[in-house]
Amino acid sequence: ERSPIGESQSNGRVERCIRSIGGQIRTLKDALEFKIKSIVPATHPLMTWLVQWASFTHSRCQVGRDRSTPYERLKCKKFTRAIAQFGERVLYKEIRESTNKKEKLDVMWLRGVWLGVDEHAEEVLIGTDEGVVRAHSVKRLAVQDRWRKESVLAVKGTTEEPVPGRGVIPAPTAIRVEIESEKQLLKLE
């Protein structure tokens, strides 16, 4: 069924949803700016993730007249995954791929910024100063350590290009950073 051109009122339910998600975007942005005590420009890469997170939380948390969320109506089950606040600093554990095994003494928990959940894989999306990665385990930091302006504003990567310079790809499981001491070891070998 098609609605008449220029008649947005005929799309009442859709228009209400758009208005609701627009309000959610403004609220999330305002809450983030309040927590980090700084303005996040509308052009910052973080904003693409914020829009995605707003629609995700709307479908998982917005309770309708029937006392269920859109997610519950679609999947016939509640969304039960623990989540953090958008832009919150967290500790995350990288997803291990069979070709990239960690050594026993490698750092297991890394710091990043919570950007949301990949709804298709139920993995967490974490922002870093090099791009966005997927993770399977997350730990929240102590309340006084959760919000740092520098960490939030340093996040690189958008929903279209999670790792800048790599083109349009899904968010990787890890971003390999070569440490200066490793470069020296490689030269010795």
Short mmCIF file of N, CA and C in Angstrom, two decimals:
data_model
loop_
_atom_site.label_atom_id
_atom_site.label_comp_id
_atom_site.label_asym_id
_atom_site.label_seq_id
_atom_site.Cartn_x
_atom_site.Cartn_y
_atom_site.Cartn_z
N GLU A 1 0.85 -1.18 0.00
CA GLU A 1 0.00 0.00 0.00
C GLU A 1 0.89 1.23 0.00
N ARG A 2 0.55 2.20 -0.80
CA ARG A 2 1.33 3.44 -0.87
C ARG A 2 0.52 4.59 -0.31
N SER A 3 1.23 5.47 0.37
CA SER A 3 0.55 6.66 0.90
C SER A 3 0.67 7.78 -0.13
N PRO A 4 -0.26 8.72 -0.11
CA PRO A 4 -0.20 9.85 -1.05
C PRO A 4 1.07 10.68 -0.85
N ILE A 5 1.64 11.18 -1.93
CA ILE A 5 2.85 11.99 -1.87
C ILE A 5 2.57 13.25 -1.07
N GLY A 6 3.49 13.55 -0.15
CA GLY A 6 3.38 14.77 0.67
C GLY A 6 2.41 14.64 1.84
N GLU A 7 1.84 13.48 2.04
CA GLU A 7 0.88 13.27 3.13
C GLU A 7 1.53 12.41 4.22
N SER A 8 2.38 13.02 5.02
CA SER A 8 3.07 12.26 6.06
C SER A 8 2.11 11.79 7.14
N GLN A 9 0.95 12.42 7.28
CA GLN A 9 -0.01 12.01 8.31
C GLN A 9 -0.58 10.62 8.02
N SER A 10 -0.60 10.22 6.78
CA SER A 10 -1.11 8.89 6.46
C SER A 10 -0.16 7.79 6.93
N ASN A 11 1.05 8.16 7.26
CA ASN A 11 2.05 7.23 7.80
C ASN A 11 2.20 7.43 9.30
N GLY A 12 1.10 7.62 10.00
CA GLY A 12 1.14 7.99 11.41
C GLY A 12 2.05 7.16 12.28
N ARG A 13 1.95 5.84 12.21
CA ARG A 13 2.75 4.97 13.07
C ARG A 13 4.24 5.14 12.77
N VAL A 14 4.60 5.19 11.50
CA VAL A 14 5.99 5.36 11.10
C VAL A 14 6.51 6.73 11.54
N GLU A 15 5.71 7.76 11.34
CA GLU A 15 6.11 9.11 11.74
C GLU A 15 6.33 9.20 13.25
N ARG A 16 5.48 8.53 14.04
CA ARG A 16 5.66 8.53 15.50
C ARG A 16 6.95 7.83 15.89
N CYS A 17 7.26 6.75 15.20
CA CYS A 17 8.50 6.02 15.47
C CYS A 17 9.71 6.88 15.14
N ILE A 18 9.67 7.56 14.00
CA ILE A 18 10.78 8.45 13.60
C ILE A 18 10.95 9.57 14.63
N ARG A 19 9.85 10.15 15.07
CA ARG A 19 9.90 11.21 16.07
C ARG A 19 10.47 10.67 17.39
N SER A 20 10.07 9.48 17.77
CA SER A 20 10.54 8.86 19.01
C SER A 20 12.04 8.59 18.96
N ILE A 21 12.51 8.03 17.84
CA ILE A 21 13.95 7.75 17.72
C ILE A 21 14.75 9.04 17.64
N GLY A 22 14.20 10.07 16.97
CA GLY A 22 14.87 11.38 16.95
C GLY A 22 15.03 11.93 18.36
N GLY A 23 14.01 11.79 19.18
CA GLY A 23 14.10 12.22 20.58
C GLY A 23 15.13 11.40 21.35
N GLN A 24 15.18 10.11 21.05
CA GLN A 24 16.16 9.23 21.71
C GLN A 24 17.58 9.64 21.35
N ILE A 25 17.80 10.00 20.09
CA ILE A 25 19.13 10.44 19.64
C ILE A 25 19.53 11.70 20.40
N ARG A 26 18.63 12.68 20.47
CA ARG A 26 18.93 13.93 21.20
C ARG A 26 19.20 13.65 22.67
N THR A 27 18.43 12.76 23.28
CA THR A 27 18.61 12.44 24.70
C THR A 27 19.94 11.75 24.94
N LEU A 28 20.29 10.78 24.11
CA LEU A 28 21.57 10.08 24.26
C LEU A 28 22.75 11.03 24.07
N LYS A 29 22.66 11.91 23.08
CA LYS A 29 23.73 12.88 22.83
C LYS A 29 23.88 13.82 24.02
N ASP A 30 22.75 14.31 24.53
CA ASP A 30 22.78 15.21 25.68
C ASP A 30 23.36 14.51 26.92
N ALA A 31 22.96 13.26 27.16
CA ALA A 31 23.48 12.51 28.31
C ALA A 31 24.99 12.30 28.18
N LEU A 32 25.46 11.96 26.97
CA LEU A 32 26.89 11.76 26.76
C LEU A 32 27.66 13.06 27.00
N GLU A 33 27.16 14.15 26.44
CA GLU A 33 27.84 15.45 26.61
C GLU A 33 27.86 15.86 28.08
N PHE A 34 26.81 15.56 28.81
CA PHE A 34 26.76 15.88 30.24
C PHE A 34 27.81 15.06 30.99
N LYS A 35 27.93 13.78 30.66
CA LYS A 35 28.88 12.90 31.35
C LYS A 35 30.33 13.29 31.08
N ILE A 36 30.64 13.65 29.82
CA ILE A 36 32.04 13.98 29.49
C ILE A 36 32.33 15.47 29.61
N LYS A 37 31.29 16.25 29.91
CA LYS A 37 31.42 17.71 30.07
C LYS A 37 32.04 18.37 28.84
N SER A 38 31.55 17.98 27.67
CA SER A 38 32.04 18.52 26.42
C SER A 38 30.99 18.32 25.34
N ILE A 39 31.06 19.14 24.30
CA ILE A 39 30.15 19.03 23.16
C ILE A 39 30.70 17.99 22.18
N VAL A 40 29.84 17.12 21.68
CA VAL A 40 30.22 16.17 20.63
C VAL A 40 29.66 16.73 19.33
N PRO A 41 30.54 17.14 18.40
CA PRO A 41 30.05 17.71 17.14
C PRO A 41 29.20 16.71 16.36
N ALA A 42 28.20 17.21 15.65
CA ALA A 42 27.32 16.35 14.86
C ALA A 42 28.09 15.62 13.77
N THR A 43 29.27 16.12 13.40
CA THR A 43 30.08 15.49 12.35
C THR A 43 31.05 14.44 12.90
N HIS A 44 31.10 14.27 14.21
CA HIS A 44 32.03 13.30 14.82
C HIS A 44 31.61 11.88 14.42
N PRO A 45 32.57 10.98 14.14
CA PRO A 45 32.25 9.61 13.75
C PRO A 45 31.35 8.88 14.77
N LEU A 46 31.45 9.26 16.02
CA LEU A 46 30.65 8.67 17.09
C LEU A 46 29.15 8.81 16.83
N MET A 47 28.76 9.87 16.13
CA MET A 47 27.33 10.13 15.92
C MET A 47 26.66 9.06 15.08
N THR A 48 27.38 8.43 14.15
CA THR A 48 26.76 7.36 13.36
C THR A 48 26.42 6.17 14.25
N TRP A 49 27.29 5.91 15.23
CA TRP A 49 27.04 4.82 16.17
C TRP A 49 25.91 5.19 17.13
N LEU A 50 25.82 6.45 17.48
CA LEU A 50 24.76 6.90 18.39
C LEU A 50 23.39 6.72 17.74
N VAL A 51 23.27 7.03 16.46
CA VAL A 51 22.01 6.85 15.74
C VAL A 51 21.63 5.36 15.72
N GLN A 52 22.60 4.52 15.44
CA GLN A 52 22.36 3.07 15.41
C GLN A 52 21.93 2.58 16.79
N TRP A 53 22.61 3.06 17.84
CA TRP A 53 22.30 2.66 19.22
C TRP A 53 20.90 3.14 19.63
N ALA A 54 20.51 4.32 19.19
CA ALA A 54 19.18 4.84 19.51
C ALA A 54 18.10 3.94 18.95
N SER A 55 18.25 3.49 17.71
CA SER A 55 17.23 2.61 17.13
C SER A 55 17.26 1.23 17.79
N PHE A 56 18.45 0.78 18.15
CA PHE A 56 18.59 -0.51 18.83
C PHE A 56 17.87 -0.48 20.18
N THR A 57 18.14 0.56 20.97
CA THR A 57 17.51 0.64 22.30
C THR A 57 16.00 0.85 22.18
N HIS A 58 15.57 1.56 21.14
CA HIS A 58 14.14 1.75 20.94
C HIS A 58 13.45 0.40 20.74
N SER A 59 14.03 -0.46 19.92
CA SER A 59 13.39 -1.75 19.65
C SER A 59 13.51 -2.72 20.83
N ARG A 60 14.50 -2.53 21.69
CA ARG A 60 14.69 -3.44 22.82
C ARG A 60 14.06 -2.94 24.13
N CYS A 61 13.85 -1.63 24.23
CA CYS A 61 13.44 -1.06 25.52
C CYS A 61 12.12 -0.30 25.51
N GLN A 62 11.64 0.13 24.36
CA GLN A 62 10.41 0.93 24.29
C GLN A 62 9.19 0.02 24.44
N VAL A 63 8.55 0.10 25.60
CA VAL A 63 7.40 -0.76 25.89
C VAL A 63 6.13 -0.15 25.30
N GLY A 64 5.39 -0.95 24.55
CA GLY A 64 4.15 -0.50 23.92
C GLY A 64 2.94 -0.70 24.81
N ARG A 65 1.76 -0.40 24.26
CA ARG A 65 0.50 -0.56 25.01
C ARG A 65 0.26 -2.00 25.43
N ASP A 66 0.78 -2.92 24.66
CA ASP A 66 0.60 -4.34 24.99
C ASP A 66 1.62 -4.84 26.01
N ARG A 67 2.40 -3.91 26.59
CA ARG A 67 3.41 -4.19 27.61
C ARG A 67 4.56 -5.04 27.09
N SER A 68 4.82 -4.97 25.80
CA SER A 68 5.97 -5.66 25.23
C SER A 68 6.71 -4.71 24.30
N THR A 69 7.96 -5.02 24.05
CA THR A 69 8.79 -4.19 23.18
C THR A 69 8.68 -4.72 21.75
N PRO A 70 9.10 -3.93 20.75
CA PRO A 70 9.10 -4.44 19.37
C PRO A 70 9.92 -5.72 19.23
N TYR A 71 11.04 -5.81 19.94
CA TYR A 71 11.88 -7.01 19.92
C TYR A 71 11.10 -8.22 20.44
N GLU A 72 10.39 -8.06 21.54
CA GLU A 72 9.60 -9.16 22.11
C GLU A 72 8.50 -9.60 21.16
N ARG A 73 7.84 -8.64 20.51
CA ARG A 73 6.78 -8.99 19.56
C ARG A 73 7.34 -9.76 18.37
N LEU A 74 8.54 -9.41 17.93
CA LEU A 74 9.15 -10.07 16.77
C LEU A 74 9.75 -11.43 17.13
N LYS A 75 10.49 -11.49 18.23
CA LYS A 75 11.24 -12.70 18.58
C LYS A 75 10.54 -13.60 19.61
N CYS A 76 9.47 -13.09 20.22
CA CYS A 76 8.75 -13.85 21.26
C CYS A 76 9.62 -14.17 22.46
N LYS A 77 10.57 -13.30 22.76
CA LYS A 77 11.41 -13.43 23.96
C LYS A 77 11.94 -12.07 24.33
N LYS A 78 12.32 -11.93 25.59
CA LYS A 78 12.86 -10.66 26.08
C LYS A 78 14.34 -10.53 25.72
N PHE A 79 14.79 -9.30 25.55
CA PHE A 79 16.21 -9.03 25.35
C PHE A 79 16.84 -8.98 26.74
N THR A 80 17.80 -9.87 27.02
CA THR A 80 18.33 -9.99 28.37
C THR A 80 19.81 -9.66 28.50
N ARG A 81 20.46 -9.31 27.41
CA ARG A 81 21.90 -9.03 27.47
C ARG A 81 22.17 -7.78 28.31
N ALA A 82 23.19 -7.84 29.15
CA ALA A 82 23.60 -6.67 29.94
C ALA A 82 24.23 -5.65 29.00
N ILE A 83 23.94 -4.38 29.20
CA ILE A 83 24.49 -3.33 28.36
C ILE A 83 25.06 -2.22 29.23
N ALA A 84 25.90 -1.41 28.62
CA ALA A 84 26.47 -0.23 29.28
C ALA A 84 25.85 1.01 28.65
N GLN A 85 26.17 2.17 29.17
CA GLN A 85 25.68 3.41 28.58
C GLN A 85 26.51 3.75 27.35
N PHE A 86 25.87 4.37 26.37
CA PHE A 86 26.57 4.75 25.16
C PHE A 86 27.70 5.72 25.51
N GLY A 87 28.91 5.44 25.01
CA GLY A 87 30.07 6.30 25.25
C GLY A 87 30.82 6.01 26.54
N GLU A 88 30.37 5.04 27.29
CA GLU A 88 31.01 4.68 28.56
C GLU A 88 32.29 3.92 28.30
N ARG A 89 33.33 4.23 29.08
CA ARG A 89 34.58 3.47 28.96
C ARG A 89 34.40 2.12 29.64
N VAL A 90 34.87 1.08 28.96
CA VAL A 90 34.73 -0.29 29.47
C VAL A 90 36.03 -1.05 29.22
N LEU A 91 36.14 -2.20 29.86
CA LEU A 91 37.19 -3.15 29.53
C LEU A 91 36.56 -4.19 28.63
N TYR A 92 37.27 -4.60 27.59
CA TYR A 92 36.72 -5.62 26.70
C TYR A 92 37.78 -6.66 26.37
N LYS A 93 37.30 -7.84 26.03
CA LYS A 93 38.17 -8.94 25.65
C LYS A 93 37.98 -9.18 24.16
N GLU A 94 39.08 -9.15 23.43
CA GLU A 94 39.00 -9.36 21.98
C GLU A 94 38.50 -10.77 21.67
N ILE A 95 37.82 -10.89 20.54
CA ILE A 95 37.40 -12.20 20.07
C ILE A 95 38.62 -12.87 19.46
N ARG A 96 38.88 -14.07 19.87
CA ARG A 96 40.04 -14.80 19.35
C ARG A 96 39.65 -15.52 18.07
N GLU A 97 40.41 -15.28 17.05
CA GLU A 97 40.23 -16.02 15.80
C GLU A 97 41.26 -17.14 15.81
N SER A 98 40.94 -18.23 15.18
CA SER A 98 41.82 -19.40 15.21
C SER A 98 43.22 -19.10 14.68
N THR A 99 43.34 -18.13 13.77
CA THR A 99 44.66 -17.81 13.21
C THR A 99 45.42 -16.80 14.06
N ASN A 100 44.76 -16.18 15.03
CA ASN A 100 45.38 -15.12 15.82
C ASN A 100 45.25 -15.45 17.30
N LYS A 101 45.96 -16.48 17.77
CA LYS A 101 45.87 -16.89 19.17
C LYS A 101 46.73 -15.99 20.03
N LYS A 102 46.24 -15.74 21.23
CA LYS A 102 46.98 -14.90 22.18
C LYS A 102 47.97 -15.73 22.96
N GLU A 103 49.05 -15.11 23.31
CA GLU A 103 50.02 -15.74 24.20
C GLU A 103 49.50 -15.63 25.62
N LYS A 104 49.94 -16.49 26.50
CA LYS A 104 49.48 -16.49 27.89
C LYS A 104 49.74 -15.17 28.61
N LEU A 105 50.83 -14.49 28.26
CA LEU A 105 51.19 -13.26 28.97
C LEU A 105 50.66 -12.00 28.29
N ASP A 106 49.95 -12.14 27.18
CA ASP A 106 49.36 -10.97 26.52
C ASP A 106 48.28 -10.36 27.40
N VAL A 107 48.08 -9.07 27.24
CA VAL A 107 47.02 -8.38 27.96
C VAL A 107 45.68 -8.94 27.48
N MET A 108 44.83 -9.34 28.43
CA MET A 108 43.55 -9.95 28.05
C MET A 108 42.43 -8.92 27.98
N TRP A 109 42.46 -7.92 28.83
CA TRP A 109 41.39 -6.92 28.87
C TRP A 109 41.95 -5.59 28.38
N LEU A 110 41.30 -5.01 27.40
CA LEU A 110 41.71 -3.73 26.82
C LEU A 110 40.64 -2.69 27.11
N ARG A 111 41.03 -1.41 27.06
CA ARG A 111 40.07 -0.33 27.31
C ARG A 111 39.50 0.18 26.00
N GLY A 112 38.22 0.48 26.03
CA GLY A 112 37.56 1.02 24.85
C GLY A 112 36.30 1.75 25.27
N VAL A 113 35.55 2.21 24.30
CA VAL A 113 34.33 2.97 24.53
C VAL A 113 33.14 2.18 23.98
N TRP A 114 32.12 1.96 24.82
CA TRP A 114 30.92 1.21 24.45
C TRP A 114 30.15 1.95 23.36
N LEU A 115 29.93 1.26 22.22
CA LEU A 115 29.16 1.86 21.13
C LEU A 115 27.87 1.10 20.83
N GLY A 116 27.73 -0.08 21.39
CA GLY A 116 26.50 -0.81 21.17
C GLY A 116 26.70 -2.29 21.02
N VAL A 117 25.67 -2.93 20.46
CA VAL A 117 25.65 -4.37 20.26
C VAL A 117 25.38 -4.65 18.79
N ASP A 118 26.14 -5.57 18.21
CA ASP A 118 25.87 -6.01 16.84
C ASP A 118 24.68 -6.95 16.92
N GLU A 119 23.53 -6.49 16.47
CA GLU A 119 22.31 -7.26 16.66
C GLU A 119 22.29 -8.57 15.90
N HIS A 120 23.11 -8.73 14.89
CA HIS A 120 23.12 -9.96 14.12
C HIS A 120 23.98 -11.04 14.78
N ALA A 121 25.02 -10.63 15.48
CA ALA A 121 25.95 -11.59 16.08
C ALA A 121 25.91 -11.57 17.59
N GLU A 122 25.16 -10.64 18.18
CA GLU A 122 25.13 -10.48 19.64
C GLU A 122 26.53 -10.23 20.20
N GLU A 123 27.35 -9.56 19.43
CA GLU A 123 28.68 -9.15 19.90
C GLU A 123 28.62 -7.67 20.23
N VAL A 124 29.54 -7.24 21.07
CA VAL A 124 29.58 -5.85 21.51
C VAL A 124 30.48 -5.05 20.57
N LEU A 125 30.09 -3.82 20.29
CA LEU A 125 30.89 -2.93 19.45
C LEU A 125 31.63 -1.95 20.35
N ILE A 126 32.94 -1.90 20.20
CA ILE A 126 33.80 -1.09 21.06
C ILE A 126 34.59 -0.11 20.20
N GLY A 127 34.56 1.17 20.58
CA GLY A 127 35.31 2.20 19.88
C GLY A 127 36.68 2.38 20.49
N THR A 128 37.68 2.55 19.62
CA THR A 128 39.05 2.82 20.06
C THR A 128 39.59 3.98 19.23
N ASP A 129 40.79 4.41 19.55
CA ASP A 129 41.38 5.51 18.80
C ASP A 129 41.89 5.05 17.42
N GLU A 130 41.76 3.76 17.11
CA GLU A 130 42.17 3.25 15.81
C GLU A 130 41.01 2.75 14.97
N GLY A 131 39.86 2.60 15.58
CA GLY A 131 38.69 2.11 14.88
C GLY A 131 37.76 1.36 15.81
N VAL A 132 36.79 0.70 15.24
CA VAL A 132 35.78 -0.02 16.02
C VAL A 132 36.02 -1.51 15.88
N VAL A 133 35.96 -2.23 17.00
CA VAL A 133 36.15 -3.67 17.02
C VAL A 133 34.94 -4.35 17.64
N ARG A 134 34.80 -5.63 17.36
CA ARG A 134 33.78 -6.45 17.99
C ARG A 134 34.42 -7.21 19.15
N ALA A 135 33.68 -7.38 20.22
CA ALA A 135 34.18 -8.09 21.40
C ALA A 135 33.09 -9.00 21.93
N HIS A 136 33.50 -10.00 22.70
CA HIS A 136 32.49 -10.90 23.26
C HIS A 136 32.30 -10.71 24.75
N SER A 137 33.28 -10.19 25.43
CA SER A 137 33.17 -9.99 26.88
C SER A 137 33.48 -8.55 27.23
N VAL A 138 32.70 -8.01 28.16
CA VAL A 138 32.88 -6.62 28.58
C VAL A 138 32.76 -6.55 30.10
N LYS A 139 33.59 -5.72 30.70
CA LYS A 139 33.49 -5.42 32.13
C LYS A 139 33.34 -3.92 32.27
N ARG A 140 32.43 -3.50 33.12
CA ARG A 140 32.27 -2.07 33.38
C ARG A 140 33.34 -1.63 34.37
N LEU A 141 33.81 -0.41 34.21
CA LEU A 141 34.80 0.16 35.12
C LEU A 141 34.09 0.74 36.35
N ALA A 142 34.88 1.11 37.34
CA ALA A 142 34.33 1.78 38.51
C ALA A 142 33.67 3.09 38.05
N VAL A 143 32.64 3.52 38.74
CA VAL A 143 31.86 4.69 38.34
C VAL A 143 32.74 5.90 38.05
N GLN A 144 33.75 6.15 38.86
CA GLN A 144 34.59 7.33 38.68
C GLN A 144 35.52 7.23 37.46
N ASP A 145 35.65 6.03 36.88
CA ASP A 145 36.54 5.83 35.73
C ASP A 145 35.80 5.66 34.41
N ARG A 146 34.48 5.73 34.42
CA ARG A 146 33.69 5.41 33.23
C ARG A 146 33.66 6.50 32.18
N TRP A 147 33.88 7.74 32.54
CA TRP A 147 33.67 8.83 31.59
C TRP A 147 34.93 9.67 31.44
N ARG A 148 35.52 9.65 30.25
CA ARG A 148 36.69 10.47 29.93
C ARG A 148 36.46 11.11 28.57
N LYS A 149 36.46 12.42 28.55
CA LYS A 149 36.25 13.17 27.31
C LYS A 149 37.25 12.75 26.24
N GLU A 150 38.51 12.61 26.63
CA GLU A 150 39.57 12.28 25.68
C GLU A 150 39.31 10.94 25.00
N SER A 151 38.87 9.95 25.77
CA SER A 151 38.61 8.62 25.21
C SER A 151 37.45 8.65 24.23
N VAL A 152 36.38 9.34 24.60
CA VAL A 152 35.19 9.40 23.75
C VAL A 152 35.49 10.14 22.45
N LEU A 153 36.12 11.29 22.54
CA LEU A 153 36.38 12.09 21.34
C LEU A 153 37.49 11.51 20.46
N ALA A 154 38.27 10.56 21.01
CA ALA A 154 39.34 9.93 20.23
C ALA A 154 38.83 8.78 19.38
N VAL A 155 37.59 8.35 19.57
CA VAL A 155 37.05 7.21 18.82
C VAL A 155 37.06 7.51 17.33
N LYS A 156 37.57 6.56 16.56
CA LYS A 156 37.62 6.66 15.10
C LYS A 156 36.71 5.58 14.52
N GLY A 157 36.29 5.78 13.31
CA GLY A 157 35.49 4.78 12.61
C GLY A 157 34.00 5.09 12.68
N THR A 158 33.33 4.86 11.57
CA THR A 158 31.89 5.08 11.49
C THR A 158 31.20 3.74 11.22
N THR A 159 29.88 3.75 11.19
CA THR A 159 29.16 2.52 10.88
C THR A 159 29.49 2.04 9.47
N GLU A 160 29.77 2.96 8.55
CA GLU A 160 30.11 2.59 7.18
C GLU A 160 31.55 2.14 7.03
N GLU A 161 32.45 2.70 7.82
CA GLU A 161 33.88 2.37 7.74
C GLU A 161 34.43 2.25 9.17
N PRO A 162 34.24 1.07 9.81
CA PRO A 162 34.64 0.90 11.21
C PRO A 162 36.12 1.18 11.48
N VAL A 163 36.98 0.81 10.54
CA VAL A 163 38.41 1.08 10.69
C VAL A 163 38.79 2.03 9.56
N PRO A 164 39.08 3.30 9.88
CA PRO A 164 39.40 4.27 8.82
C PRO A 164 40.54 3.79 7.92
N GLY A 165 40.32 3.95 6.62
CA GLY A 165 41.34 3.57 5.66
C GLY A 165 41.21 2.16 5.12
N ARG A 166 40.33 1.35 5.71
CA ARG A 166 40.18 -0.03 5.24
C ARG A 166 38.95 -0.21 4.35
N GLY A 167 38.22 0.86 4.09
CA GLY A 167 37.03 0.77 3.26
C GLY A 167 35.85 0.19 4.01
N VAL A 168 34.81 -0.14 3.29
CA VAL A 168 33.58 -0.65 3.90
C VAL A 168 33.76 -2.13 4.21
N ILE A 169 33.92 -2.43 5.50
CA ILE A 169 34.05 -3.80 5.97
C ILE A 169 33.29 -3.92 7.28
N PRO A 170 32.95 -5.13 7.71
CA PRO A 170 32.36 -5.27 9.04
C PRO A 170 33.43 -4.92 10.09
N ALA A 171 32.99 -4.53 11.28
CA ALA A 171 33.93 -4.23 12.35
C ALA A 171 34.78 -5.48 12.61
N PRO A 172 36.11 -5.32 12.66
CA PRO A 172 36.98 -6.48 12.88
C PRO A 172 36.94 -6.95 14.33
N THR A 173 37.51 -8.13 14.58
CA THR A 173 37.58 -8.63 15.95
C THR A 173 38.75 -8.03 16.70
N ALA A 174 39.75 -7.52 15.98
CA ALA A 174 40.91 -6.90 16.63
C ALA A 174 41.59 -5.97 15.64
N ILE A 175 42.25 -4.97 16.20
CA ILE A 175 43.08 -4.08 15.40
C ILE A 175 44.50 -4.26 15.93
N ARG A 176 45.36 -4.80 15.11
CA ARG A 176 46.73 -5.10 15.55
C ARG A 176 47.55 -3.83 15.58
N VAL A 177 48.12 -3.55 16.74
CA VAL A 177 48.99 -2.40 16.91
C VAL A 177 50.39 -2.94 17.18
N GLU A 178 51.33 -2.58 16.33
CA GLU A 178 52.70 -3.03 16.54
C GLU A 178 53.36 -2.15 17.58
N ILE A 179 53.90 -2.77 18.59
CA ILE A 179 54.57 -2.06 19.66
C ILE A 179 56.03 -1.88 19.28
N GLU A 180 56.61 -0.76 19.67
CA GLU A 180 57.99 -0.43 19.30
C GLU A 180 58.95 -1.56 19.67
N SER A 181 58.80 -2.17 20.85
CA SER A 181 59.70 -3.25 21.27
C SER A 181 59.58 -4.47 20.35
N GLU A 182 58.36 -4.71 19.80
CA GLU A 182 58.18 -5.83 18.87
C GLU A 182 58.92 -5.56 17.57
N LYS A 183 58.93 -4.31 17.11
CA LYS A 183 59.66 -3.96 15.89
C LYS A 183 61.14 -4.25 16.06
N GLN A 184 61.67 -3.91 17.24
CA GLN A 184 63.08 -4.14 17.51
C GLN A 184 63.39 -5.63 17.56
N LEU A 185 62.49 -6.42 18.15
CA LEU A 185 62.69 -7.86 18.21
C LEU A 185 62.70 -8.47 16.82
N LEU A 186 61.83 -7.99 15.94
CA LEU A 186 61.77 -8.50 14.59
C LEU A 186 63.06 -8.20 13.83
N LYS A 187 63.67 -7.06 14.10
CA LYS A 187 64.91 -6.69 13.43
C LYS A 187 66.06 -7.60 13.87
N LEU A 188 66.02 -8.06 15.15
CA LEU A 188 67.07 -8.92 15.69
C LEU A 188 67.00 -10.34 15.10
N GLU A 189 65.81 -10.76 14.71
CA GLU A 189 65.66 -12.14 14.22
C GLU A 189 66.17 -12.34 12.84
#
